[in-house]
Short mmCIF file of C-alpha atoms in Angstrom, two decimals:
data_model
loop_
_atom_site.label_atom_id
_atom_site.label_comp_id
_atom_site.label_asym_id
_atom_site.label_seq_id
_atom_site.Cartn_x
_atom_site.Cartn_y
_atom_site.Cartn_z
CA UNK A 1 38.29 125.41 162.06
CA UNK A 2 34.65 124.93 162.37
CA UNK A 3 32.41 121.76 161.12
CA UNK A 4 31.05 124.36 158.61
CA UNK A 5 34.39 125.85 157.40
CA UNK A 6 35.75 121.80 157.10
CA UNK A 7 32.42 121.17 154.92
CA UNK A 8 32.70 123.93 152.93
CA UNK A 9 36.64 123.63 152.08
CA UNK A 10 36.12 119.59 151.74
CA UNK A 11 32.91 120.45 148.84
CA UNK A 12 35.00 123.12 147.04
CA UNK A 13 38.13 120.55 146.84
CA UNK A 14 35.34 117.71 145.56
CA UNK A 15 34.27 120.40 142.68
CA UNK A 16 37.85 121.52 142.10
CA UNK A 17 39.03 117.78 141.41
CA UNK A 18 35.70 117.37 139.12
CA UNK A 19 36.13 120.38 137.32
CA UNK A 20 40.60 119.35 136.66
CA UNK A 21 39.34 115.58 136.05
CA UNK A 22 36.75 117.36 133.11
CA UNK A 23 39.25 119.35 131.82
CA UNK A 24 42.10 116.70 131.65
CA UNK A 25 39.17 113.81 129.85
CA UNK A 26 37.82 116.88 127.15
CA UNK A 27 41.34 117.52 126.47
CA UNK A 28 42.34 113.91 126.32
CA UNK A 29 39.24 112.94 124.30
CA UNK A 30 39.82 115.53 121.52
CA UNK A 31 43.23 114.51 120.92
CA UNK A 32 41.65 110.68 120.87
CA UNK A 33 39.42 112.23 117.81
CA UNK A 34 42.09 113.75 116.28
CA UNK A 35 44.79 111.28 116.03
CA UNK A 36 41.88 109.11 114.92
CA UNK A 37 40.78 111.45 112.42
CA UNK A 38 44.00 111.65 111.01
CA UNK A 39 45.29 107.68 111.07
CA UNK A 40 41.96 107.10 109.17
CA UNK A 41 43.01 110.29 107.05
CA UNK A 42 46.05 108.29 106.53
CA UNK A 43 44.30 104.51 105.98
CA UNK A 44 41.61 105.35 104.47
CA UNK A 45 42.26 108.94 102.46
CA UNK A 46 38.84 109.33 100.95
CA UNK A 47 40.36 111.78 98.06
CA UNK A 48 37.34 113.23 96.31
CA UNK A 49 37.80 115.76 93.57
CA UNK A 50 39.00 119.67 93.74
CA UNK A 51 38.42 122.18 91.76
CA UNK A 52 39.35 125.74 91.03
CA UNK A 53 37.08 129.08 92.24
CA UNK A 54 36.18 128.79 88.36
CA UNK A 55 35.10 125.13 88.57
CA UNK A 56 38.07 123.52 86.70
CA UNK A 57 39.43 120.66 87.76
CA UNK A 58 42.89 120.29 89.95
CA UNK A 59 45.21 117.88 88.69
CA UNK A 60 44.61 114.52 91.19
CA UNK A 61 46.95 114.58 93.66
CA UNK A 62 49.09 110.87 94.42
CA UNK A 63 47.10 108.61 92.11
CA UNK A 64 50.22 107.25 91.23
CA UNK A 65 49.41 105.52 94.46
CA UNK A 66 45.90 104.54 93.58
CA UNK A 67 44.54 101.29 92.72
CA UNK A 68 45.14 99.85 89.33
CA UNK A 69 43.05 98.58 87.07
CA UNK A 70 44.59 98.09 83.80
CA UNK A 71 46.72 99.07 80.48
CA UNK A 72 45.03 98.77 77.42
CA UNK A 73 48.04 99.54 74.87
CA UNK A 74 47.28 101.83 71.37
CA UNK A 75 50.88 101.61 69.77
CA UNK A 76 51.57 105.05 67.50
CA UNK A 77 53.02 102.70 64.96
CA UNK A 78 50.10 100.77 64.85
CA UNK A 79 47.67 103.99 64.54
CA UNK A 80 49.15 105.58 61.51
CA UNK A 81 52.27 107.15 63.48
CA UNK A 82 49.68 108.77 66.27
CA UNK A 83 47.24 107.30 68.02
CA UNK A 84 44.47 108.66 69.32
CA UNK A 85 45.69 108.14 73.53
CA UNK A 86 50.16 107.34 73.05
CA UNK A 87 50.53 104.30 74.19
CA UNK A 88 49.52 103.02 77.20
CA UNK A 89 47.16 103.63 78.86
CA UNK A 90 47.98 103.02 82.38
CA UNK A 91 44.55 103.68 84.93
CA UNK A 92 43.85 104.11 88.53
CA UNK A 93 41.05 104.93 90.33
CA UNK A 94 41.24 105.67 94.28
CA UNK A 95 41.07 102.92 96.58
CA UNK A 96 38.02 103.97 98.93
CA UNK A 97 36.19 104.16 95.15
CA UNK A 98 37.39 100.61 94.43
CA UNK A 99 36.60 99.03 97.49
CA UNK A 100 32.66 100.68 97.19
CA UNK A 101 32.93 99.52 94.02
CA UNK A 102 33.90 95.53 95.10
CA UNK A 103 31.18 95.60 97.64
CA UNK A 104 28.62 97.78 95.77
CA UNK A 105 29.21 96.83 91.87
CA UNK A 106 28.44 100.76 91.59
CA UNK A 107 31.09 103.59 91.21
CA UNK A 108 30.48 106.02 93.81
CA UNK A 109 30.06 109.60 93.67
CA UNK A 110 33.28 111.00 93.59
CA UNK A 111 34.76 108.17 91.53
CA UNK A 112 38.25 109.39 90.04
CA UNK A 113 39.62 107.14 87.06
CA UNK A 114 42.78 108.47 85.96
CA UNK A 115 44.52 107.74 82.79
CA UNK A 116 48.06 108.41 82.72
CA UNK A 117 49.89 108.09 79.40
CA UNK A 118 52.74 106.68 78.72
CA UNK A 119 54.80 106.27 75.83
CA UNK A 120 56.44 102.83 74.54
CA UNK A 121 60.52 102.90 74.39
CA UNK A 122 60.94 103.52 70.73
CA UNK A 123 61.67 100.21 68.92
CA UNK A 124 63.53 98.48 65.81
CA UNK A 125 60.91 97.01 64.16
CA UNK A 126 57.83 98.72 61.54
CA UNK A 127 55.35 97.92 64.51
CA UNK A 128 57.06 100.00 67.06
CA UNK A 129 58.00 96.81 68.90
CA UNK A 130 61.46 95.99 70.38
CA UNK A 131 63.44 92.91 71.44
CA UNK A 132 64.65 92.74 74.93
CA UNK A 133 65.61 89.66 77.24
CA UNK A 134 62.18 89.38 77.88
CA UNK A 135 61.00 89.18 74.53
CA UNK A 136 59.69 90.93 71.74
CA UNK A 137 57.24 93.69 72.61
CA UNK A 138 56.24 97.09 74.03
CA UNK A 139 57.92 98.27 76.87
CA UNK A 140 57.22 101.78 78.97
CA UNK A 141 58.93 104.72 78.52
CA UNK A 142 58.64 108.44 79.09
CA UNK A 143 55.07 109.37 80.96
CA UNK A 144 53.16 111.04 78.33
CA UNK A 145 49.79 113.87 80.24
CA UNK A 146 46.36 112.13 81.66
CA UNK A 147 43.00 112.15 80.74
CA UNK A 148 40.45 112.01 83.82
CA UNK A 149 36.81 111.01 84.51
CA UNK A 150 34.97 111.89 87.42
CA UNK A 151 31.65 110.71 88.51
CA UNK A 152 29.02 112.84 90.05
CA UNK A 153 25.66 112.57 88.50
CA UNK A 154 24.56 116.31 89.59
CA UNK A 155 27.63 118.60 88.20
CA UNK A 156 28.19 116.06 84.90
CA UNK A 157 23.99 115.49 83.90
CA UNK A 158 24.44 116.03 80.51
CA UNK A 159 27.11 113.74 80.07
CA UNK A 160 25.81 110.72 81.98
CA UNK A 161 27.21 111.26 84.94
CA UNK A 162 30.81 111.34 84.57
CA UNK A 163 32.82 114.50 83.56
CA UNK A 164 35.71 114.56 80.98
CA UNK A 165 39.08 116.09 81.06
CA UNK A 166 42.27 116.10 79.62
CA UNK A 167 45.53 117.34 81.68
CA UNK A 168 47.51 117.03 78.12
CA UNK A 169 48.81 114.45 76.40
CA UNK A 170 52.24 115.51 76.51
CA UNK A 171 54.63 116.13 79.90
CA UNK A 172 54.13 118.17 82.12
CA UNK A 173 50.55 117.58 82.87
CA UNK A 174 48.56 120.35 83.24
CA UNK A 175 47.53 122.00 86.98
CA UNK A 176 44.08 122.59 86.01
CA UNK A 177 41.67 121.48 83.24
CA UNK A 178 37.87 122.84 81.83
CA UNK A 179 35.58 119.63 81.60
CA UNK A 180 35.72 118.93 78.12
CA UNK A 181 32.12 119.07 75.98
CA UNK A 182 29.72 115.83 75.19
CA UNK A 183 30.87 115.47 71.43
CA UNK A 184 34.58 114.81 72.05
CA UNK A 185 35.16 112.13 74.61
CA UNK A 186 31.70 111.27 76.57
CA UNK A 187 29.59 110.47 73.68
CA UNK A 188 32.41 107.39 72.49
CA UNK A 189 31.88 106.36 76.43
CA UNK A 190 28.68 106.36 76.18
CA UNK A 191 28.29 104.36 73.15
CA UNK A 192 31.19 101.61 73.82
CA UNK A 193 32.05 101.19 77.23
CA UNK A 194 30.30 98.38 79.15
CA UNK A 195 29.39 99.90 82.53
CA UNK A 196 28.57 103.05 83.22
CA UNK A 197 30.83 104.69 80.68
CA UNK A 198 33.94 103.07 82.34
CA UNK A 199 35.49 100.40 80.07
CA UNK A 200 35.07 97.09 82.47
CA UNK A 201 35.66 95.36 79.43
CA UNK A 202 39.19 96.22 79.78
CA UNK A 203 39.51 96.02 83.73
CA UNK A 204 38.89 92.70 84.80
CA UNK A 205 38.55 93.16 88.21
CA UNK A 206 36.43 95.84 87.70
CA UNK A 207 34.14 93.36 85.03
CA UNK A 208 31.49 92.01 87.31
CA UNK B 1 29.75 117.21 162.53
CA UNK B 2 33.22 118.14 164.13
CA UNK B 3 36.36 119.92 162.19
CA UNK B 4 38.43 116.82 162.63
CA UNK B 5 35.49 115.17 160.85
CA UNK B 6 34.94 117.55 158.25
CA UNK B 7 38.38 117.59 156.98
CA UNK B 8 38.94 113.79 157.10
CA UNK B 9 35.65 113.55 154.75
CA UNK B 10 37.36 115.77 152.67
CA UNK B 11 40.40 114.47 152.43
CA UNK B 12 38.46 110.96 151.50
CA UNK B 13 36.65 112.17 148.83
CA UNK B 14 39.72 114.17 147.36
CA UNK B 15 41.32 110.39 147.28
CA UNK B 16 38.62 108.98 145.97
CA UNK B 17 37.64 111.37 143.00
CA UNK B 18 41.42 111.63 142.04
CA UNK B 19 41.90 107.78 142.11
CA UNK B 20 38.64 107.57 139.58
CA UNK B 21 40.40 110.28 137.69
CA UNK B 22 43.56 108.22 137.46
CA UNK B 23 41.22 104.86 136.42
CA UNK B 24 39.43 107.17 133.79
CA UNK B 25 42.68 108.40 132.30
CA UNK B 26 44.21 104.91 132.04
CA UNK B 27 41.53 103.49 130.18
CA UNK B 28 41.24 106.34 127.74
CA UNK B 29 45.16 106.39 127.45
CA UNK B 30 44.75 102.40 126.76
CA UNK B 31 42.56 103.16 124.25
CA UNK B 32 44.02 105.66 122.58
CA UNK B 33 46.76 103.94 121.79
CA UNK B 34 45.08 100.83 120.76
CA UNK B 35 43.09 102.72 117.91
CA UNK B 36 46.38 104.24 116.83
CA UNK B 37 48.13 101.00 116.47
CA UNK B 38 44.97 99.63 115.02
CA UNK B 39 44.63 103.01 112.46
CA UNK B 40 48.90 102.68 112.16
CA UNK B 41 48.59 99.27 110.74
CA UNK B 42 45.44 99.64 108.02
CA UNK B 43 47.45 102.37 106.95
CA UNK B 44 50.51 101.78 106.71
CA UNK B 45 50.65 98.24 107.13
CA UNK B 46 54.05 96.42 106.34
CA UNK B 47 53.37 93.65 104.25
CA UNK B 48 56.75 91.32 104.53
CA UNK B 49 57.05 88.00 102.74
CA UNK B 50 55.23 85.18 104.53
CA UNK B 51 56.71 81.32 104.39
CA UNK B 52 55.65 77.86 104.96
CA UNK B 53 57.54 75.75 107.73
CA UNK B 54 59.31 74.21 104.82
CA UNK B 55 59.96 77.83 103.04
CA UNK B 56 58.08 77.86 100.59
CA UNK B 57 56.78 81.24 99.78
CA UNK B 58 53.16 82.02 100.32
CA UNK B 59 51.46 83.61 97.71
CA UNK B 60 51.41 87.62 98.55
CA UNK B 61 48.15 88.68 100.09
CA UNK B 62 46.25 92.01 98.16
CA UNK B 63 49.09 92.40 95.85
CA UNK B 64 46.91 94.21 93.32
CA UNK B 65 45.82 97.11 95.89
CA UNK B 66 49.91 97.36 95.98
CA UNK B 67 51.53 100.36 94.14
CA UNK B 68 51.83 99.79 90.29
CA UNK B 69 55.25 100.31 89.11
CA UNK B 70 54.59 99.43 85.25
CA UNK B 71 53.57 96.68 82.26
CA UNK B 72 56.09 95.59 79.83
CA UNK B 73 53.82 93.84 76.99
CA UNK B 74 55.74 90.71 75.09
CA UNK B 75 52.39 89.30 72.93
CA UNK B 76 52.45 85.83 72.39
CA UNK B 77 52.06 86.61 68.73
CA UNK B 78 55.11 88.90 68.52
CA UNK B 79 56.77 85.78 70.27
CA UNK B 80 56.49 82.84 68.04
CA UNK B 81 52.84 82.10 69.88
CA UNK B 82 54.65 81.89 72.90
CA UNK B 83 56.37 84.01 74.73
CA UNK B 84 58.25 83.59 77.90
CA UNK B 85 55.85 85.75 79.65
CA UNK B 86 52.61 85.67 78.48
CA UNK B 87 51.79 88.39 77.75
CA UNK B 88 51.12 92.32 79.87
CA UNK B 89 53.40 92.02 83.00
CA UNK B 90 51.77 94.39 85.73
CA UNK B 91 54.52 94.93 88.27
CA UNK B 92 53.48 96.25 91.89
CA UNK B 93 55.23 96.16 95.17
CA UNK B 94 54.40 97.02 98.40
CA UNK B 95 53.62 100.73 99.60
CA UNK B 96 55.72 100.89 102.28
CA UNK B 97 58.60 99.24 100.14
CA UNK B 98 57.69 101.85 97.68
CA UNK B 99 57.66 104.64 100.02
CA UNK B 100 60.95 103.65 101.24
CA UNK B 101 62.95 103.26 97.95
CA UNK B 102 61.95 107.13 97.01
CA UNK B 103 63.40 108.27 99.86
CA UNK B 104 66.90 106.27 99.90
CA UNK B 105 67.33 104.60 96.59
CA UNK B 106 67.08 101.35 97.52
CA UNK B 107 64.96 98.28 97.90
CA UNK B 108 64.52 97.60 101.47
CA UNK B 109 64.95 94.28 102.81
CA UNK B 110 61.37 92.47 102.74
CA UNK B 111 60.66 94.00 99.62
CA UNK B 112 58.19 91.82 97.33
CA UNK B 113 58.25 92.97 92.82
CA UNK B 114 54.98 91.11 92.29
CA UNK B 115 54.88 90.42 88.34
CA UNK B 116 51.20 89.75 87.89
CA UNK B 117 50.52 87.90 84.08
CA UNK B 118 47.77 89.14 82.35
CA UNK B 119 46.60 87.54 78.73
CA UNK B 120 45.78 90.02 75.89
CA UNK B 121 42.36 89.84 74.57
CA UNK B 122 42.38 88.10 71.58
CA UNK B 123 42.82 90.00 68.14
CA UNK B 124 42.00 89.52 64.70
CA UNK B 125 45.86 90.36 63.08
CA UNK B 126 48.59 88.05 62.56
CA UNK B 127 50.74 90.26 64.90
CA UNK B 128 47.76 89.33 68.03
CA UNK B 129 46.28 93.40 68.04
CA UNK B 130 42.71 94.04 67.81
CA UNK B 131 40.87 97.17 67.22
CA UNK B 132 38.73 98.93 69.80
CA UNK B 133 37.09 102.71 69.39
CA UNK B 134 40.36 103.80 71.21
CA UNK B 135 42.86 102.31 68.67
CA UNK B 136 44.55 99.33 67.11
CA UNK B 137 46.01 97.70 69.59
CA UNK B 138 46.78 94.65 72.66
CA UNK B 139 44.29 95.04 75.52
CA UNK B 140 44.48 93.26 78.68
CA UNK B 141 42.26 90.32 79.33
CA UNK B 142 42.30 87.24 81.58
CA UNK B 143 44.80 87.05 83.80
CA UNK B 144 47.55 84.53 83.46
CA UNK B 145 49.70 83.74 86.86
CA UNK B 146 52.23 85.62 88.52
CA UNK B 147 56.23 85.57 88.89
CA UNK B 148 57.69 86.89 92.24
CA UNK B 149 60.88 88.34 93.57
CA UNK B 150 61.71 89.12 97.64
CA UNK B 151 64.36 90.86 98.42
CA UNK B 152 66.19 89.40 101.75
CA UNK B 153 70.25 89.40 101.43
CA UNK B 154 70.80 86.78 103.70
CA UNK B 155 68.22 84.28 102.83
CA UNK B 156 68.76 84.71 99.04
CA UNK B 157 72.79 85.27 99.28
CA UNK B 158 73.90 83.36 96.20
CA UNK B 159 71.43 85.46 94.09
CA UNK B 160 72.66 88.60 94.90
CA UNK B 161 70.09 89.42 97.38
CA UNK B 162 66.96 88.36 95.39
CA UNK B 163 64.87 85.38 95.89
CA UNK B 164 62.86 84.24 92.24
CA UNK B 165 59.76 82.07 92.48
CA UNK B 166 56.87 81.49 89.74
CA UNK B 167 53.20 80.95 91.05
CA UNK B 168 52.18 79.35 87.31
CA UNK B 169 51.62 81.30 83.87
CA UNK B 170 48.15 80.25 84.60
CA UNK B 171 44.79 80.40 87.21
CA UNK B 172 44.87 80.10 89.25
CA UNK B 173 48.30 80.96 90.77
CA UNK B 174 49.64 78.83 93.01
CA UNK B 175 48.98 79.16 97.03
CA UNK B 176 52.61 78.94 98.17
CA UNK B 177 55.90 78.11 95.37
CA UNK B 178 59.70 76.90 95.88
CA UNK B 179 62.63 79.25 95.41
CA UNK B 180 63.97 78.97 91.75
CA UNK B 181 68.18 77.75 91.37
CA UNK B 182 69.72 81.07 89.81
CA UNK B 183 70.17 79.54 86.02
CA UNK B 184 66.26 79.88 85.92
CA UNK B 185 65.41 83.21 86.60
CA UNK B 186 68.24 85.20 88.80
CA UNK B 187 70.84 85.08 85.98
CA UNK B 188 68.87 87.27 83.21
CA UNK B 189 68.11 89.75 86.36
CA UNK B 190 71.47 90.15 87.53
CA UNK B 191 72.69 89.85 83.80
CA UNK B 192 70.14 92.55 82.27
CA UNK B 193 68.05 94.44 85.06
CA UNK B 194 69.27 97.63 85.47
CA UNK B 195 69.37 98.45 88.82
CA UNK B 196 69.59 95.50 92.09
CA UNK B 197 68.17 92.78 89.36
CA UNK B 198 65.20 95.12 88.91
CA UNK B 199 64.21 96.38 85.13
CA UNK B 200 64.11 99.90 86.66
CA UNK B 201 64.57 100.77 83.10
CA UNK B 202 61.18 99.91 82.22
CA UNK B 203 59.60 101.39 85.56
CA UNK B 204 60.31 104.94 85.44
CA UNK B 205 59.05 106.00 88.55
CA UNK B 206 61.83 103.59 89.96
CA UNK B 207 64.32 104.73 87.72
CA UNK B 208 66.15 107.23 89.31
#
């Protein structure tokens, strides 16, 4: 072995090691993104809307997960034997929206507040109330289709800002849904709601 | 420069760059799994019931980010101007608690039924509803205390399992409250509730 040959071998061991020690960090470092990517996928889900190729809207997916915000109650006894949204009116909206919201006092883009209905357990008395241990009152029964909002100020111009859908109001809810025109559920928004056509009036942790 | 040289330079620096290798790949290893377990626990973070050194129960931290499970209603107007529980009852428990039930049926040990109290907005008929663009109705309004149940079989033994404590039918709710004697609040549960002294019957994703 010469002094050249023992150089030589000794520099192309030194680059082999880099090049193995490169490798082994790139590799190690992508999976350090990706299991990052999807813990925060996990933690913080930031669940924005979907729609169809035709631009309808998918049904949310987990919101029975979401945050809650509220139940205001419209009893079909009270309402002439059908009300307008049977009975409660149980709503969500996601949590990365809610904590914006908390620090912002804005909904942000991609806001999701979902209705789901639900129907009272059908009671004794001319109100549609019942008695149970509790007390007298309205208790929850069978889930009853969803009505949806959905913020984005471009797609939803006309109607302030928010687009309106309804996924039925019977079970099963429906897949899909076409954003529903001004004159049947943005204009009463518009006119009655306190905040940005989201009824904080009814939400108090949402009234501030 | 002689071979012996050469090769003994080479061995060195073979060493050395795989020793820097191993350094580098311990850190990133150290980190990696510190963001995991940091990612593991926003996500899926494992709320359990925290107590005082005397045992009293400390009031459950970001109950109302929990999972919503359901509001029975009992109006104080339906109830003689008082009802027992005044007057929505917004019942959440934990996520992971939550999670865990759908796949076994049961309530896991540690689990927390938060029963947040929430007075209706006032309303202009004898029977407490009010009317809003949405309906006659009862919509929620200030909020009103909370009533608690953990689920620990040992600690709670002579209430089948169940622990009971009130944090006021007021605001604000008490910081930490003393486990109730069973003729308070454990004998209606174990009496009425459908399922493990919970009203599963009213929460109907929980009633299966």
């Amino acid at each position: 072995m010469t002094a050249a040959n023992g150089t030589g071998r000794a520099r192309t061991l030194v680059v082999a090691a880099t090049i193995v020690s490169g490798l082994i960090l790139t590799a190690v470092f992508s999976q350090l993104h990706a299991k990052s990517a999807a813990a925060e996928g996990q933690s913080r889900e930031r669940y924005l809307p979907e729609y169809t190729a035709d631009g309808d809207l998918i049904l949310p997916k987990n919101f029975e997960k979401w945050v809650y915000v509220g139940s205001p109650l419209t009893p079909n006894a009270l309402n002439g034997g059908k009300a307008n949204f049977p009975e409660f009116h149980n709503v969500y909206m996601q949590p990365w929206a809610y904590e914006e919201y908390q620090k912002t006092n804005v909904f942000p883009e991609g806001t999701i507040m979902f209705k789901e209905l639900q129907l009272t357990i059908p009671g004794q008395n001319p109100d549609g109330s019942r008695t149970e241990p509790s007390g007298r009152g309205y208790f929850p029964g069978k889930l009853n289709g969803a009505d949806v909002t959905v913020k984005d100020s471009k797609r939803y111009a006309d109607t302030g800002g928010w687009g309106y859908y309804n996924f039925n109001h019977s079970e099963p809810k429906a897949p899909t849904a076409k954003v529903k025109p001004k004159m049947e559920c943005g204009y009463c928004h518009m006119a009655n709601a306190k905040k940005d056509e989201v009824w904080t009036q009814f939400y108090i942790r949402l009234d501030h």
